[in-house]
XYZ file of C-alpha atoms in Angstrom:
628
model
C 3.796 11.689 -22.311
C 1.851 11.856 -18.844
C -0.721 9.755 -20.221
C 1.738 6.769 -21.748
C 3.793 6.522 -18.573
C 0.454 6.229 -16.499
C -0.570 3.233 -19.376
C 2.812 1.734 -18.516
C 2.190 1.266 -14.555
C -1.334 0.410 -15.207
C -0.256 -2.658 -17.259
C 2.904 -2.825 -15.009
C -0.088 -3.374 -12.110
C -2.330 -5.483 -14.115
C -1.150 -7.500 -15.946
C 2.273 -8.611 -17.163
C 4.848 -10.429 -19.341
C 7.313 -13.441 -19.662
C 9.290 -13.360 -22.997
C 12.883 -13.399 -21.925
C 12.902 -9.735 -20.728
C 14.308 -10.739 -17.244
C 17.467 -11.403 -18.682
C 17.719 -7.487 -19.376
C 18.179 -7.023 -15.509
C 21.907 -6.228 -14.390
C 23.058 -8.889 -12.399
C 23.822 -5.976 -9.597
C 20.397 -4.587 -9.428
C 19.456 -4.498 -5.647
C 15.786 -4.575 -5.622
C 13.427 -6.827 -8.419
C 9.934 -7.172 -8.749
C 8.392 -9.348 -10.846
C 4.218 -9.430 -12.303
C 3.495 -12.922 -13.933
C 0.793 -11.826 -16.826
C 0.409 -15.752 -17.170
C -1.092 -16.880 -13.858
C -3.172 -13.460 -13.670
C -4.918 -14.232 -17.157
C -5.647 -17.946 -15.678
C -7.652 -16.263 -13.084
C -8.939 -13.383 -15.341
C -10.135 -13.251 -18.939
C -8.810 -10.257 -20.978
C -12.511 -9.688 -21.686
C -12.949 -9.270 -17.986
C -10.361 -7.286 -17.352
C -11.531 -5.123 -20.566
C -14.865 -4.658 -19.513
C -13.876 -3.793 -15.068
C -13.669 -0.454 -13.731
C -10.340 0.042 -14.448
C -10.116 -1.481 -18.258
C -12.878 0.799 -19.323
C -11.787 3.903 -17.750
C -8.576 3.144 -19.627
C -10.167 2.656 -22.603
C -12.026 5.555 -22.460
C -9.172 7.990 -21.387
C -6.746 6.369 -23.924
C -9.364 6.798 -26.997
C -9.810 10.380 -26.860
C -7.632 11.554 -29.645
C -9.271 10.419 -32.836
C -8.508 6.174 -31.536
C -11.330 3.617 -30.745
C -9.649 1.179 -28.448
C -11.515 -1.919 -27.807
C -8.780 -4.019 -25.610
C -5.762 -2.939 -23.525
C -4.287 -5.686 -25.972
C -4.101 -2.795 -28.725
C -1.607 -1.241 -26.959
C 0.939 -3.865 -28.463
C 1.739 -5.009 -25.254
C 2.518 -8.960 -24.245
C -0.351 -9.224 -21.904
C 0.250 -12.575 -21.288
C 4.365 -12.977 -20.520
C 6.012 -11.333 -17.290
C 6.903 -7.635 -16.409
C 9.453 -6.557 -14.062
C 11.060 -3.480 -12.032
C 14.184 -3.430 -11.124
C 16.695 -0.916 -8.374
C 20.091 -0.241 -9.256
C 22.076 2.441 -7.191
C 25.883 3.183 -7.231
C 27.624 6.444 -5.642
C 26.410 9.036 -8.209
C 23.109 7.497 -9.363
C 20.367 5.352 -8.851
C 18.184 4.056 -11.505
C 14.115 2.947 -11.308
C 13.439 1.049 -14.391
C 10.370 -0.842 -15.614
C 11.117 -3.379 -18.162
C 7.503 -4.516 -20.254
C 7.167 -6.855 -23.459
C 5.863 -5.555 -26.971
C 3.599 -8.251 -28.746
C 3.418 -5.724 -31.596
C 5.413 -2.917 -31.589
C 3.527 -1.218 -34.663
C 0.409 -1.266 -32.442
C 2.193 0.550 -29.638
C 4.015 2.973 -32.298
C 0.369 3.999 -33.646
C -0.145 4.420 -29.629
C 1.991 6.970 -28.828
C 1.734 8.163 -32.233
C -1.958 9.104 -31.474
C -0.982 10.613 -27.649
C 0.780 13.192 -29.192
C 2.547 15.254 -31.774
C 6.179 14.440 -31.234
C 8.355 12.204 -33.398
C 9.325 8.584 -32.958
C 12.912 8.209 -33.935
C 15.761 5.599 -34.053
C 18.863 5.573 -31.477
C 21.399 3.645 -31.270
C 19.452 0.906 -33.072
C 16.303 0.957 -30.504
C 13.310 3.745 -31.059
C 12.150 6.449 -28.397
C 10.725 9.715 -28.490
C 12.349 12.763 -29.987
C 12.731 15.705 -26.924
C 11.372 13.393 -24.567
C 12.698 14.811 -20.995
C 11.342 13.340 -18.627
C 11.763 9.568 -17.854
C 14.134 7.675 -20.590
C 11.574 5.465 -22.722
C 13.284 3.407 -25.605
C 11.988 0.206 -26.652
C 12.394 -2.197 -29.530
C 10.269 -5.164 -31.176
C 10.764 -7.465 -27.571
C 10.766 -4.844 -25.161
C 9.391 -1.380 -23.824
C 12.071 -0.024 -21.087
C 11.509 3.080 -18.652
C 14.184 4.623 -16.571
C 13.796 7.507 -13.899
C 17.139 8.251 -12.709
C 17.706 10.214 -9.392
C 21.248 11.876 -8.607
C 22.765 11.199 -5.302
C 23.473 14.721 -4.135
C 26.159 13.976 -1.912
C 28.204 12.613 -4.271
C 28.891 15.823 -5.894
C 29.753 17.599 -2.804
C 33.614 16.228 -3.100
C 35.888 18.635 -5.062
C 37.201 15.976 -7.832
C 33.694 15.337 -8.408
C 32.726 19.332 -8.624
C 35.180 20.051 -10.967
C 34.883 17.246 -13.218
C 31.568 18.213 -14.457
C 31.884 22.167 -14.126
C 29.715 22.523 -10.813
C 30.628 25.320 -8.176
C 30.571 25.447 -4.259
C 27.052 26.233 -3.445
C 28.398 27.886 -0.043
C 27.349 31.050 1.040
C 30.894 31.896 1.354
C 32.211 30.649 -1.507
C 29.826 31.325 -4.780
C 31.885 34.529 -5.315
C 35.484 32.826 -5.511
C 37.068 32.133 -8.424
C 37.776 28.315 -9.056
C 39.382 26.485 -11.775
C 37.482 24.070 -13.576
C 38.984 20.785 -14.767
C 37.768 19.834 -18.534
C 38.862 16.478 -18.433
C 36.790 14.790 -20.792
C 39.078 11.459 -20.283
C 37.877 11.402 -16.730
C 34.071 11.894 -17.525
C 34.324 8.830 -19.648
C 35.897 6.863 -17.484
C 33.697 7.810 -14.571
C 30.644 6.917 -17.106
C 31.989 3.494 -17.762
C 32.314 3.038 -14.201
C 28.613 3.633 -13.487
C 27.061 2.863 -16.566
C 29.071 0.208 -18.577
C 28.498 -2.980 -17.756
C 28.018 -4.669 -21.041
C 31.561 -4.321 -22.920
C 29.562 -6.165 -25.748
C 27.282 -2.932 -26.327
C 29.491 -0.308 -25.197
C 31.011 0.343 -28.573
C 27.961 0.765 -30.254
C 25.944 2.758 -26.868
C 28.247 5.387 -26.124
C 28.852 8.162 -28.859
C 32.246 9.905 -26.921
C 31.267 13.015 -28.889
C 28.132 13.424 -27.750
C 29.088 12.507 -24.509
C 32.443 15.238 -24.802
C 29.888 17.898 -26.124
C 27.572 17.870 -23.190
C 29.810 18.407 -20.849
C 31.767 21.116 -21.770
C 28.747 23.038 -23.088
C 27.389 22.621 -19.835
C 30.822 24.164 -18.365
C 31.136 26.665 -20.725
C 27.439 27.973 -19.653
C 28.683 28.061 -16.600
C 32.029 29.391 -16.236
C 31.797 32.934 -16.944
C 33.507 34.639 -13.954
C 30.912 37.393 -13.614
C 31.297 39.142 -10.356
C 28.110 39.367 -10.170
C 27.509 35.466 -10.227
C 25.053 34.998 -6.773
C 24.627 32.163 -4.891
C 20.888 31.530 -6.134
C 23.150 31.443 -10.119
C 25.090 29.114 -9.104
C 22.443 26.604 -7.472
C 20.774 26.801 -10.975
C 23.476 26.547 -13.197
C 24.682 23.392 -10.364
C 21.027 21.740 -10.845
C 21.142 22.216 -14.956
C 24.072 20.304 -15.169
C 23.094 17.507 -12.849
C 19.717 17.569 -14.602
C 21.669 17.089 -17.668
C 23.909 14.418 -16.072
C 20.780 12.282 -14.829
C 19.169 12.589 -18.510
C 21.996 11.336 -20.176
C 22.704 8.599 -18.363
C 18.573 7.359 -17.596
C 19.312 7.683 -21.823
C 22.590 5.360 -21.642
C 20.841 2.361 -19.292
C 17.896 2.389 -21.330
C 19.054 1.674 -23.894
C 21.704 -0.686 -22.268
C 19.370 -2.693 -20.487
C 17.430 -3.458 -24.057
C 21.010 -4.701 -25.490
C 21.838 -6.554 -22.108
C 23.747 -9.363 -22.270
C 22.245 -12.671 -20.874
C 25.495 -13.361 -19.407
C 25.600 -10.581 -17.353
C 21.903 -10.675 -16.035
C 20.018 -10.821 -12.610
C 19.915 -14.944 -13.524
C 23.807 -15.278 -12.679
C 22.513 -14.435 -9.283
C 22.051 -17.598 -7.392
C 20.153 -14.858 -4.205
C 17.877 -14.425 -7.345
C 16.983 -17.998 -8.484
C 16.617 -18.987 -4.864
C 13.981 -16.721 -4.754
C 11.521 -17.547 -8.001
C 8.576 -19.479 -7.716
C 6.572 -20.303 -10.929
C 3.127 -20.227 -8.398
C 3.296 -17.060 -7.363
C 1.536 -13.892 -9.768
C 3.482 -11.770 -8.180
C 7.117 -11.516 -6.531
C 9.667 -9.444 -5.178
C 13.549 -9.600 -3.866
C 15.737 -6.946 -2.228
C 19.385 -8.203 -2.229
C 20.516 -6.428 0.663
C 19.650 -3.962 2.626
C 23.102 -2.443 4.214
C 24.333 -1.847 0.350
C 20.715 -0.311 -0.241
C 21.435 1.681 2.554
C 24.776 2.951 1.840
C 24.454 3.471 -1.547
C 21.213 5.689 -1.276
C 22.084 7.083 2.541
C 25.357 6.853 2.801
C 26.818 10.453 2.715
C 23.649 12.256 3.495
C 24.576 15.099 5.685
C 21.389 13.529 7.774
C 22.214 10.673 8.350
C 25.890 11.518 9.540
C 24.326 14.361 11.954
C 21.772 11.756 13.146
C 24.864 8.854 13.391
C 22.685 6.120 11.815
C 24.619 3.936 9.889
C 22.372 1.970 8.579
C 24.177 -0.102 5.873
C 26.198 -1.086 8.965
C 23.412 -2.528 11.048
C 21.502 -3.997 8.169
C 24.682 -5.710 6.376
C 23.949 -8.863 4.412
C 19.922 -8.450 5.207
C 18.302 -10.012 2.557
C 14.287 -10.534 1.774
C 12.299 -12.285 -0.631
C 8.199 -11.755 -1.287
C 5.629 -13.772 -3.206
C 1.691 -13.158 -3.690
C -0.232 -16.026 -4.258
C -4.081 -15.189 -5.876
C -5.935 -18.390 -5.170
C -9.533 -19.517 -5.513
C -10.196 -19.619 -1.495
C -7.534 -16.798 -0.199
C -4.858 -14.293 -1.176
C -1.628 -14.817 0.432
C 1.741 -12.700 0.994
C 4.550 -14.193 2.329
C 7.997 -12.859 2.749
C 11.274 -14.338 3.784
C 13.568 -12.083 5.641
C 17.138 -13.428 5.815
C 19.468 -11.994 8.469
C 23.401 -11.822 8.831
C 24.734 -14.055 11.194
C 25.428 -11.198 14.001
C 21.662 -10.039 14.039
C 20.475 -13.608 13.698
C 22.119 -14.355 16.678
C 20.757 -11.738 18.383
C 16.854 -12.246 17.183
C 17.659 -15.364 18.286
C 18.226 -14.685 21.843
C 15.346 -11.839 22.035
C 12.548 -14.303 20.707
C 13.576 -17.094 22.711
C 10.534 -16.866 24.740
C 6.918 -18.888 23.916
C 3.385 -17.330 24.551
C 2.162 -18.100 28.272
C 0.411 -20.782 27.723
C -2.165 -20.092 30.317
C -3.218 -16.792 27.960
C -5.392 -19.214 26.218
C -7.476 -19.765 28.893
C -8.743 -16.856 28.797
C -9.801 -16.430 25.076
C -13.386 -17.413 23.820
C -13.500 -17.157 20.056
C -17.511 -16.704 19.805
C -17.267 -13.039 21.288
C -14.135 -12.376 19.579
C -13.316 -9.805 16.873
C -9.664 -9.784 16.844
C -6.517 -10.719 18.671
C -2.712 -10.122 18.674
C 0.061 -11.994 20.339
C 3.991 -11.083 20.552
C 6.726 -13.241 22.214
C 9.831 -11.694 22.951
C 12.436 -12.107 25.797
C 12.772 -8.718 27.702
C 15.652 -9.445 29.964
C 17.674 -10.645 26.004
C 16.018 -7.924 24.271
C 17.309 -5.361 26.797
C 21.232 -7.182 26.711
C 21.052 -7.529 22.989
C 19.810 -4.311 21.609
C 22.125 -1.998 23.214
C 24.760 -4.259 21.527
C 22.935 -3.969 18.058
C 22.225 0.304 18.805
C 26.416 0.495 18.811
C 26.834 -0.781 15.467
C 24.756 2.298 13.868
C 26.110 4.878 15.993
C 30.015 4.171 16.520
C 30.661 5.827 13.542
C 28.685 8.990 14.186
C 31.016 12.086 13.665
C 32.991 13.594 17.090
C 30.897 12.016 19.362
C 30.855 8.074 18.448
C 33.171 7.176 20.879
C 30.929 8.701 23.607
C 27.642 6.877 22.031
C 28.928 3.616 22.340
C 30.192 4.780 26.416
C 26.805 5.929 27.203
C 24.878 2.934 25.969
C 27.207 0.367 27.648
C 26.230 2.978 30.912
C 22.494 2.172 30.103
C 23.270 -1.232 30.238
C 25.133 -1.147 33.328
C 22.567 0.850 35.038
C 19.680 -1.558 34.233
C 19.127 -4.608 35.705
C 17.601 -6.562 32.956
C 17.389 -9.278 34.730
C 14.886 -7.465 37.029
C 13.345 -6.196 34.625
C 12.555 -9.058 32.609
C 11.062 -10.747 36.005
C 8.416 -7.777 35.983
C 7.449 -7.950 32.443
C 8.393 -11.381 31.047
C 7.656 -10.103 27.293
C 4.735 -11.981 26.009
C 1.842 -9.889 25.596
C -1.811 -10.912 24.001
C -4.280 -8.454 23.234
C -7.768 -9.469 22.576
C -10.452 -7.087 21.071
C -13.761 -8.926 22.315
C -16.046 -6.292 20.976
C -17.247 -2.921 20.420
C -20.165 -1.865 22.735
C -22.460 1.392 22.673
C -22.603 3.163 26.122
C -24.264 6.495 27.517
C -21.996 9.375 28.790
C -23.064 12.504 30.519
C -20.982 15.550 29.411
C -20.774 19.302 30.365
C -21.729 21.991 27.492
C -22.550 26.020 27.463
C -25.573 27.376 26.135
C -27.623 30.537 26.215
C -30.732 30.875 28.644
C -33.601 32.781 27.946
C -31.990 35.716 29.577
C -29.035 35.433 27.301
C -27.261 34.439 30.039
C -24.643 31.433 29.269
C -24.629 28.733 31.302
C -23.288 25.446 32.102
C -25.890 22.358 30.708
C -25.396 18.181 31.152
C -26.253 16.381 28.681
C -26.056 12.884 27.323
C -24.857 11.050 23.937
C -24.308 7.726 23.340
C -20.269 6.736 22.794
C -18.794 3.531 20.850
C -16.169 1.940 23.022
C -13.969 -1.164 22.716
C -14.036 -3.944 25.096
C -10.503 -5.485 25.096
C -8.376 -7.346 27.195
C -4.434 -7.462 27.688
C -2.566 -10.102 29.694
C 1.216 -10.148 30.211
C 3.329 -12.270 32.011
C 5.214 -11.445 35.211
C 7.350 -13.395 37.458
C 7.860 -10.397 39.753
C 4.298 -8.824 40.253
C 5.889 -6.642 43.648
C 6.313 -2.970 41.336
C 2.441 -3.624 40.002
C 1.777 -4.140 43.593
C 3.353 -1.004 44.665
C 1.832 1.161 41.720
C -1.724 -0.176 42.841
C -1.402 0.839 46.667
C 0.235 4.130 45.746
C -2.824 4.650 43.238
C -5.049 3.770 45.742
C -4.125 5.732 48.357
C -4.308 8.443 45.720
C -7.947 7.944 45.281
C -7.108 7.182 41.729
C -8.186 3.936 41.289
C -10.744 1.736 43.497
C -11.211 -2.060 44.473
C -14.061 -3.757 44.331
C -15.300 -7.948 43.568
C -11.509 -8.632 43.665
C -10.401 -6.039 40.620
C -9.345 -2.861 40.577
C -10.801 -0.437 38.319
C -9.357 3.189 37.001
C -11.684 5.813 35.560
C -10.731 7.577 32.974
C -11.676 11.586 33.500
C -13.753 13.101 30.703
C -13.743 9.517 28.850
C -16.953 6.926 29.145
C -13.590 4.180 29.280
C -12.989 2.647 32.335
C -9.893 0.089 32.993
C -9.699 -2.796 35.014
C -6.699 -4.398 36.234
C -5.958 -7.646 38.582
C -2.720 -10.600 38.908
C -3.568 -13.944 38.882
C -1.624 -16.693 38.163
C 1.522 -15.021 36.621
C -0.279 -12.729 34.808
C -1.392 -8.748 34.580
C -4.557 -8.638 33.141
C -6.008 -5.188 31.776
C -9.653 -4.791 30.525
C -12.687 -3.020 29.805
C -15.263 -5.107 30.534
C -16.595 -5.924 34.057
C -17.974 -9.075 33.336
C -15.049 -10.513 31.730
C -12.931 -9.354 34.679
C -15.452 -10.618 37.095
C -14.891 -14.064 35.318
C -11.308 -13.904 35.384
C -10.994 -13.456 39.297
C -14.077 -15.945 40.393
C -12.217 -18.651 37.825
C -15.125 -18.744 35.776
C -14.155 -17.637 32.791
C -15.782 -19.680 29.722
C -12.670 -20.217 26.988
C -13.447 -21.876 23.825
C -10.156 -21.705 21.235
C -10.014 -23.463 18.287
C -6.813 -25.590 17.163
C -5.879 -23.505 14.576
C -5.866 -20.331 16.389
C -3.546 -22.096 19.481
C -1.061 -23.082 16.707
C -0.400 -19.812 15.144
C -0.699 -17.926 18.502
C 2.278 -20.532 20.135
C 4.385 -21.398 17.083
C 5.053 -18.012 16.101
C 6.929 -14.707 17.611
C 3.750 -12.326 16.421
C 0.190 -12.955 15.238
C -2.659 -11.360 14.184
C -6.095 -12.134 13.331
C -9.195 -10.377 12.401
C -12.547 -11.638 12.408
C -14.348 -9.920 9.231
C -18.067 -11.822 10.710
C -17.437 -10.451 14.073
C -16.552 -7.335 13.235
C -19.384 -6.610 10.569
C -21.825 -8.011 13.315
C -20.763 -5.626 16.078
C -19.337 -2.386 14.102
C -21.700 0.630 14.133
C -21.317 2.051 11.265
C -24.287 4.025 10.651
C -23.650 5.746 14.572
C -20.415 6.542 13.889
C -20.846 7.499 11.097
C -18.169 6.267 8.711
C -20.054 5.344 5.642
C -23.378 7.107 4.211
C -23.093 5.171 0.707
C -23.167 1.870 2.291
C -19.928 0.333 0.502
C -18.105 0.170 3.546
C -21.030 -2.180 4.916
C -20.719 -4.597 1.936
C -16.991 -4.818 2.128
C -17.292 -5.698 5.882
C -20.292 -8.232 4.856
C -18.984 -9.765 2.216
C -15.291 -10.507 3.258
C -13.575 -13.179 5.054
C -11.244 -13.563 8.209
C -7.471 -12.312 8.185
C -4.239 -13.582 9.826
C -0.403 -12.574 9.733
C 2.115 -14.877 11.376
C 5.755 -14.084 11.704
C 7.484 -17.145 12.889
C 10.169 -17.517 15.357
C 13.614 -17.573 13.631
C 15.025 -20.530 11.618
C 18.891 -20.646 10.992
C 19.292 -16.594 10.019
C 15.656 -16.707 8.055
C 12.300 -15.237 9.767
C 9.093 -16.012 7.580
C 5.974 -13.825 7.333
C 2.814 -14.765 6.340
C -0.619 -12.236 5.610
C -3.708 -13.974 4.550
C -7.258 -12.780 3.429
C -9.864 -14.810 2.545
C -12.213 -14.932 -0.451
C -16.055 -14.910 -0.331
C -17.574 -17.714 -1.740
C -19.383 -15.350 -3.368
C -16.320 -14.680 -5.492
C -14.310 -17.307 -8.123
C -11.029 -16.536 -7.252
C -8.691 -13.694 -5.305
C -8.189 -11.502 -8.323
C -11.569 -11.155 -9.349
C -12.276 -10.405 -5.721
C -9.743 -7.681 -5.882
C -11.511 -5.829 -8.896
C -14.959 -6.369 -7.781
C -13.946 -4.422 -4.886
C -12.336 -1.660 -7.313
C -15.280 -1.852 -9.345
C -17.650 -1.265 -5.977
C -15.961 1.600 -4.039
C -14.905 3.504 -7.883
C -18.448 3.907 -8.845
């Protein structure tokens, strides 16, 4: 059984499927992923994918017991359509389900056949695995369906709910008393209806109120038997057996719901959904909303109402979509995250503020391995996030009231508008390069006279060279900092800099103001540069563009970094793999772009070799390189 789920993901991961299975998704389900087994087989024979790292090790593993496997097609699965997962919580329950396509069942029958020695046997019109308990697996000729279902704990710390299904106060005080037990089968089948029914068309023919009756009082008739003796340790048991029970039974009843899902009832009456979809994309992925995620799978924690966090309340009508895109140049994720009106408002006002222009003056591309820049607003961020902070923890128990007074306190104590004069909010950190210096250092060691004694000696350290600049408006608390330092002996001037050594570290900083801005560095000559104005800047259109049009970005330079990274002295890779990763790849970015309407968009991007035909082969050749 270990060995078929891991099949499942593995195909779930590889490849995928686009027969009409997505209409088997609940129109409720919060979270849906989605692999297109289309595009990826445009980019990837099945023949290469049967003959990489990870298709033969399958192979291999899979044909063990008396089968000779020659394609993950013989699995019987729809290589070529689209698979999905899909989230679905409520109070009691929530429910991880992968949903794959059969192309022929009787090859995936003989599968599992061959895995094992237990029966395959009809239910409820669909087939599954006699004594299978662990995940639900059902499937019929379209479909293969897996369910894990988790029980939310804290919904069966209320009373009704106890004594409804037989369980006892796990209390230290309490596993002694008596209690009466309510076998109210009526009220277990409505309760299942409510958080498993959703399909009146299948319900009939789904749920057996026999079996359903049966299981539940056997399950309080196991557990019911007044012994004095009953300890609190028998009672967590006998609790967890029942809910164990519960959660099998109904992974069982969505199973085999979601394979007689109604199309009029699916994830595609959800116009959040549609919006989402693009055909272009080989992968994608949509969270509904967050707060209800929240709530439903956080809400009565005992943690969370100790800690006061209410997070479905901050994160209310938070919505985000994903796509990857697998090209023949680059692979690409991009997500849009969709805010409610109240925090848009808010993000708004905090990212209102554009990267110091004058930043780029200071950047030469040639010598540089990396960057990232971030635009935010301190004097809004400080006004607005207090605001946001009292809409998590007003509703913490006894002492919400008192949260909410002491942050407006923090707010009336800080000047923000100071504040935000001293550090503006717009910070860009440059990594120029990684240099190899000589340190002296202080050991013990035995003489000849077995006498132990202090030695110096010297190694060689690998160091960054960065350099930070931040705006300021307000540069007099910098000013008093560096004259108290001073004074201290801490830091020293010298060719118009200032420069703090680090004890016991070869890392010295550097630190001036010019022009508006703070600048913090580890490399004399660029700080040199900075204060005689002769610093050499050479920035290239593209990078000014996604450094000043967006709130954050990052960049990597995978030339730059190969050229200048040590590996061998540090190091961090003796088989030489880590080398040809760094040699053979391409630059990175991420861009997350200032707010538009109540929607911020994220963008990551890594380039392919040349070397390489597309970004999916590029992804198993590196499998296929650091596996072996």
């Amino acid at each position: 059984m270990k060995k078929l789920s891991c099949l499942i993901m593995l195909c779930l991961s590889v490849v995928a499927v686009a027969q009409n299975t997505i209409s088997k998704i609940p129109s409720n389900a919060s979270i849906v992923a989605t692999i297109k087994g289309k595009n990826l087989l445009q980019l990837m024979s099945m023949e290469e994918i049967n003959n990489s790292f990870i298709g033969l090790e399958t192979l291999k593993e899979m044909s063990r017991k008396n089968n000779d496997f020659k394609s993950l097609e013989d699995f019987g699965f729809n290589l070529g359509a689209s698979s999905h997962y899909f989230f679905q919580a409520n109070d009691s329950i929530n429910y991880n389900a992968f949903i794959v396509p059969m192309k022929d069942v009787n090859k995936f029958e003989a599968l599992v056949s061959s895995q094992g020695k237990k029966e395959i046997v009809s239910q409820n019109g669909v087939r599954t695995i006699q004594g299978q308990n662990e995940s639900a697996i059902f499937w019929d000729a379209s479909a293969l369906v897996v369910v894990d279902a988790s029980m939310n704990n804290y919904f069966f710390q209320d009373k009704t709910v106890m004594a409804r299904y037989g369980l006892k106060s796990e209390s230290a005080e309490a596993y002694d008393e008596e209690e009466t037990i309510v076998e109210s089968t009526e009220v277990y089948e409505e309760e299942v209806e409510e958080t498993v029914i959703e399909s009146t068309e299948v319900s009939e023919e789904v749920y057996e109120e026999e079996e359903i009756e049966e299981t539940v009082i056997e399950s309080t008739e196991d557990y019911n038997d007044n012994d004095d003796n009953y300890s609190y340790y028998d009672v967590y048991d006998a609790n967890n057996k029942i809910k164990r029970e519960l959660s099998e039974n109904w992974a069982t009843l969505k199973a085999i719901q979601i394979l007689k899902q109604s199309p009029n009832r699916s994830i595609l009456k959800n116009k959040s959904y549609l919006k989402s979809l693009d055909d272009n994309a080989e992968a994608t992925l949509w969270v509904h909303d967050f707060g209800q995620l929240y709530s439903n799978v956080l809400g009565g924690l005992y943690f969370s109402e100790l800690a006061g966090f209410d997070l479905g309340q901050m994160y209310a009508n938070n919505g985000l979509s994903a796509k990857l895109l697998l090209e023949n140049d680059r692979m690409e994720l991009s997500t849009s995250y969709r805010m409610s009106d109240q925090m848009a408002e808010s993000y708004k006002k905090m990212t209102s503020r554009k990267l110091n222009k004058k930043f780029l003056d200071y950047v030469n591309e040639d010598r540089m391995i990396g960057y990232m820049s971030y635009a935010m607003d301190t004097k809004s961020t400080l006004e607005e996030y207090p605001e946001i902070l009292k809409s998590i923890y007003k509703n913490i128990p006894y002492y919400g009231e008192e949260a909410v007074l002491g942050l407006d306190m923090f707010s009336l104590l800080l000047d923000e508008a100071a504040v935000g004069e001293v550090l503006n909010g717009d910070l860009l950190f440059l990594l120029s390069g990684i240099s190899k210096q000589e340190v002296t250092y202080t050991t013990y060691e035995y003489n000849d006279d077995y006498e132990y004694i202090e030695v110096e000696k010297t190694k060689t350290e690998t160091i960054p060279d960065f350099l930070l600049m931040a705006s300021t408006e307000d540069s007099s608390m910098f000013t008093k900092l560096i004259k108290y330092a001073v004074n201290k002996e801490m830091v020293t001037f010298d060719n118009g800099y200032y420069t703090f050594v680090i004890p016991k570290s070869p890392l010295s900083l550097h630190f001036v103001i010019k022009d508006g801005i703070a600048f913090l560095g580890t490399s004399k000559a660029e700080m040199r540069k900075i204060t005689t104005g002769t610093f050499d800047a050479k920035l290239s259109s593209k990078h000014k563009k996604r450094m000043l049009d967006n709130s954050t970005s990052l960049f990597v330079s995978a030339e730059q970094l190969a050229s200048q990274l040590p590996i061998e002295e540090m190091g961090l890779d003796g088989s030489g793999k880590l080398e040809w990763f760094l040699n053979t790849s391409e630059d990175a970015y991420m861009t997350a772009s200032k707010i538009k309407g109540n929607t911020v968009e994220t963008k990551m991007v890594v380039g392919v070799p040349g070397s390489e035909k597309n970004a999916l082969k590029y992804i198993f050749t590196i499998i296929d390189k650091f596996a072996k």
